[in-house]
PDB file of C-alpha atoms in Angstrom:
ATOM      1  CA  UNK D   1     -23.400 -77.574 188.033  1.00  0.00           C
ATOM      2  CA  UNK D   2     -26.955 -78.919 188.222  1.00  0.00           C
ATOM      3  CA  UNK D   3     -26.022 -81.459 190.871  1.00  0.00           C
ATOM      4  CA  UNK D   4     -29.641 -82.217 191.670  1.00  0.00           C
ATOM      5  CA  UNK D   5     -30.535 -83.367 188.151  1.00  0.00           C
ATOM      6  CA  UNK D   6     -30.747 -87.136 188.478  1.00  0.00           C
ATOM      7  CA  UNK D   7     -29.200 -89.619 186.080  1.00  0.00           C
ATOM      8  CA  UNK D   8     -31.870 -90.808 183.658  1.00  0.00           C
ATOM      9  CA  UNK D   9     -30.411 -94.090 182.494  1.00  0.00           C
ATOM     10  CA  UNK D  10     -30.161 -97.524 184.064  1.00  0.00           C
ATOM     11  CA  UNK D  11     -28.765 -98.626 186.430  1.00  0.00           C
ATOM     12  CA  UNK D  12     -29.126 -95.261 188.205  1.00  0.00           C
ATOM     13  CA  UNK D  13     -32.803 -95.135 187.227  1.00  0.00           C
ATOM     14  CA  UNK D  14     -34.413 -98.548 187.764  1.00  0.00           C
ATOM     15  CA  UNK D  15     -36.812 -98.225 184.833  1.00  0.00           C
ATOM     16  CA  UNK D  16     -36.996 -96.216 181.651  1.00  0.00           C
ATOM     17  CA  UNK D  17     -36.980 -92.439 181.950  1.00  0.00           C
ATOM     18  CA  UNK D  18     -40.400 -91.000 181.279  1.00  0.00           C
ATOM     19  CA  UNK D  19     -41.124 -87.931 179.193  1.00  0.00           C
ATOM     20  CA  UNK D  20     -41.900 -86.178 182.480  1.00  0.00           C
ATOM     21  CA  UNK D  21     -38.455 -87.126 183.878  1.00  0.00           C
ATOM     22  CA  UNK D  22     -36.785 -85.784 180.745  1.00  0.00           C
ATOM     23  CA  UNK D  23     -38.812 -82.566 180.739  1.00  0.00           C
ATOM     24  CA  UNK D  24     -38.088 -81.950 184.434  1.00  0.00           C
ATOM     25  CA  UNK D  25     -34.347 -82.370 183.873  1.00  0.00           C
ATOM     26  CA  UNK D  26     -34.449 -80.090 180.815  1.00  0.00           C
ATOM     27  CA  UNK D  27     -36.386 -77.439 182.724  1.00  0.00           C
ATOM     28  CA  UNK D  28     -33.940 -77.552 185.618  1.00  0.00           C
ATOM     29  CA  UNK D  29     -30.983 -77.260 183.240  1.00  0.00           C
ATOM     30  CA  UNK D  30     -32.454 -74.260 181.399  1.00  0.00           C
ATOM     31  CA  UNK D  31     -33.320 -72.592 184.707  1.00  0.00           C
ATOM     32  CA  UNK D  32     -29.741 -73.042 185.896  1.00  0.00           C
ATOM     33  CA  UNK D  33     -28.172 -71.755 182.683  1.00  0.00           C
ATOM     34  CA  UNK D  34     -30.524 -68.789 182.262  1.00  0.00           C
ATOM     35  CA  UNK D  35     -30.617 -67.816 185.911  1.00  0.00           C
ATOM     36  CA  UNK D  36     -34.424 -67.577 185.772  1.00  0.00           C
ATOM     37  CA  UNK D  37     -36.736 -69.820 187.750  1.00  0.00           C
ATOM     38  CA  UNK D  38     -39.698 -68.318 185.929  1.00  0.00           C
ATOM     39  CA  UNK D  39     -38.830 -66.029 183.017  1.00  0.00           C
ATOM     40  CA  UNK D  40     -40.597 -62.747 182.368  1.00  0.00           C
ATOM     41  CA  UNK D  41     -43.328 -62.774 179.744  1.00  0.00           C
ATOM     42  CA  UNK D  42     -41.001 -61.347 177.094  1.00  0.00           C
ATOM     43  CA  UNK D  43     -38.578 -64.274 177.636  1.00  0.00           C
ATOM     44  CA  UNK D  44     -41.157 -67.058 177.984  1.00  0.00           C
ATOM     45  CA  UNK D  45     -41.144 -68.183 174.336  1.00  0.00           C
ATOM     46  CA  UNK D  46     -37.373 -68.526 174.043  1.00  0.00           C
ATOM     47  CA  UNK D  47     -37.219 -70.176 177.477  1.00  0.00           C
ATOM     48  CA  UNK D  48     -39.860 -72.749 176.492  1.00  0.00           C
ATOM     49  CA  UNK D  49     -38.121 -73.431 173.157  1.00  0.00           C
ATOM     50  CA  UNK D  50     -34.863 -74.046 175.009  1.00  0.00           C
ATOM     51  CA  UNK D  51     -36.543 -76.503 177.384  1.00  0.00           C
ATOM     52  CA  UNK D  52     -38.069 -78.354 174.414  1.00  0.00           C
ATOM     53  CA  UNK D  53     -34.729 -78.486 172.582  1.00  0.00           C
ATOM     54  CA  UNK D  54     -32.869 -79.785 175.635  1.00  0.00           C
ATOM     55  CA  UNK D  55     -35.597 -82.382 176.262  1.00  0.00           C
ATOM     56  CA  UNK D  56     -35.417 -83.528 172.636  1.00  0.00           C
ATOM     57  CA  UNK D  57     -31.617 -83.803 172.755  1.00  0.00           C
ATOM     58  CA  UNK D  58     -31.874 -85.727 176.031  1.00  0.00           C
ATOM     59  CA  UNK D  59     -34.386 -88.192 174.584  1.00  0.00           C
ATOM     60  CA  UNK D  60     -32.127 -88.685 171.557  1.00  0.00           C
ATOM     61  CA  UNK D  61     -29.118 -89.287 173.799  1.00  0.00           C
ATOM     62  CA  UNK D  62     -30.964 -91.779 175.986  1.00  0.00           C
ATOM     63  CA  UNK D  63     -32.310 -93.524 172.899  1.00  0.00           C
ATOM     64  CA  UNK D  64     -28.840 -94.095 171.541  1.00  0.00           C
ATOM     65  CA  UNK D  65     -26.961 -95.108 174.675  1.00  0.00           C
ATOM     66  CA  UNK D  66     -25.755 -98.621 175.316  1.00  0.00           C
ATOM     67  CA  UNK D  67     -25.181 -99.519 178.932  1.00  0.00           C
ATOM     68  CA  UNK D  68     -23.049-102.544 179.810  1.00  0.00           C
ATOM     69  CA  UNK D  69     -23.630-104.235 176.498  1.00  0.00           C
ATOM     70  CA  UNK D  70     -27.364-103.671 176.396  1.00  0.00           C
ATOM     71  CA  UNK D  71     -29.250-101.056 174.523  1.00  0.00           C
ATOM     72  CA  UNK D  72     -31.117 -98.354 176.405  1.00  0.00           C
ATOM     73  CA  UNK D  73     -33.577 -97.630 173.631  1.00  0.00           C
ATOM     74  CA  UNK D  74     -36.584 -95.396 174.027  1.00  0.00           C
ATOM     75  CA  UNK D  75     -38.867 -93.756 171.541  1.00  0.00           C
ATOM     76  CA  UNK D  76     -37.855 -90.145 170.965  1.00  0.00           C
ATOM     77  CA  UNK D  77     -40.750 -88.018 172.178  1.00  0.00           C
ATOM     78  CA  UNK D  78     -41.919 -84.695 170.755  1.00  0.00           C
TER      79      UNK D  78
END
């Protein structure tokens, strides 16, 4: 599932994942799970909240990971 979502931590990603990288991955995940590329107007709010929640959880995960003995710390974004 979601094979085209790229890994967002070193060494797979040479630098730190940006907020844009995290949002793009969250959007792709929610699209895959919901089955909607672009939700109808009556689903837009819940779709957008889901993307924000997944992005926040992703930022928290990346902020807490340690990779090969080094910390992969990032500031948790909004």
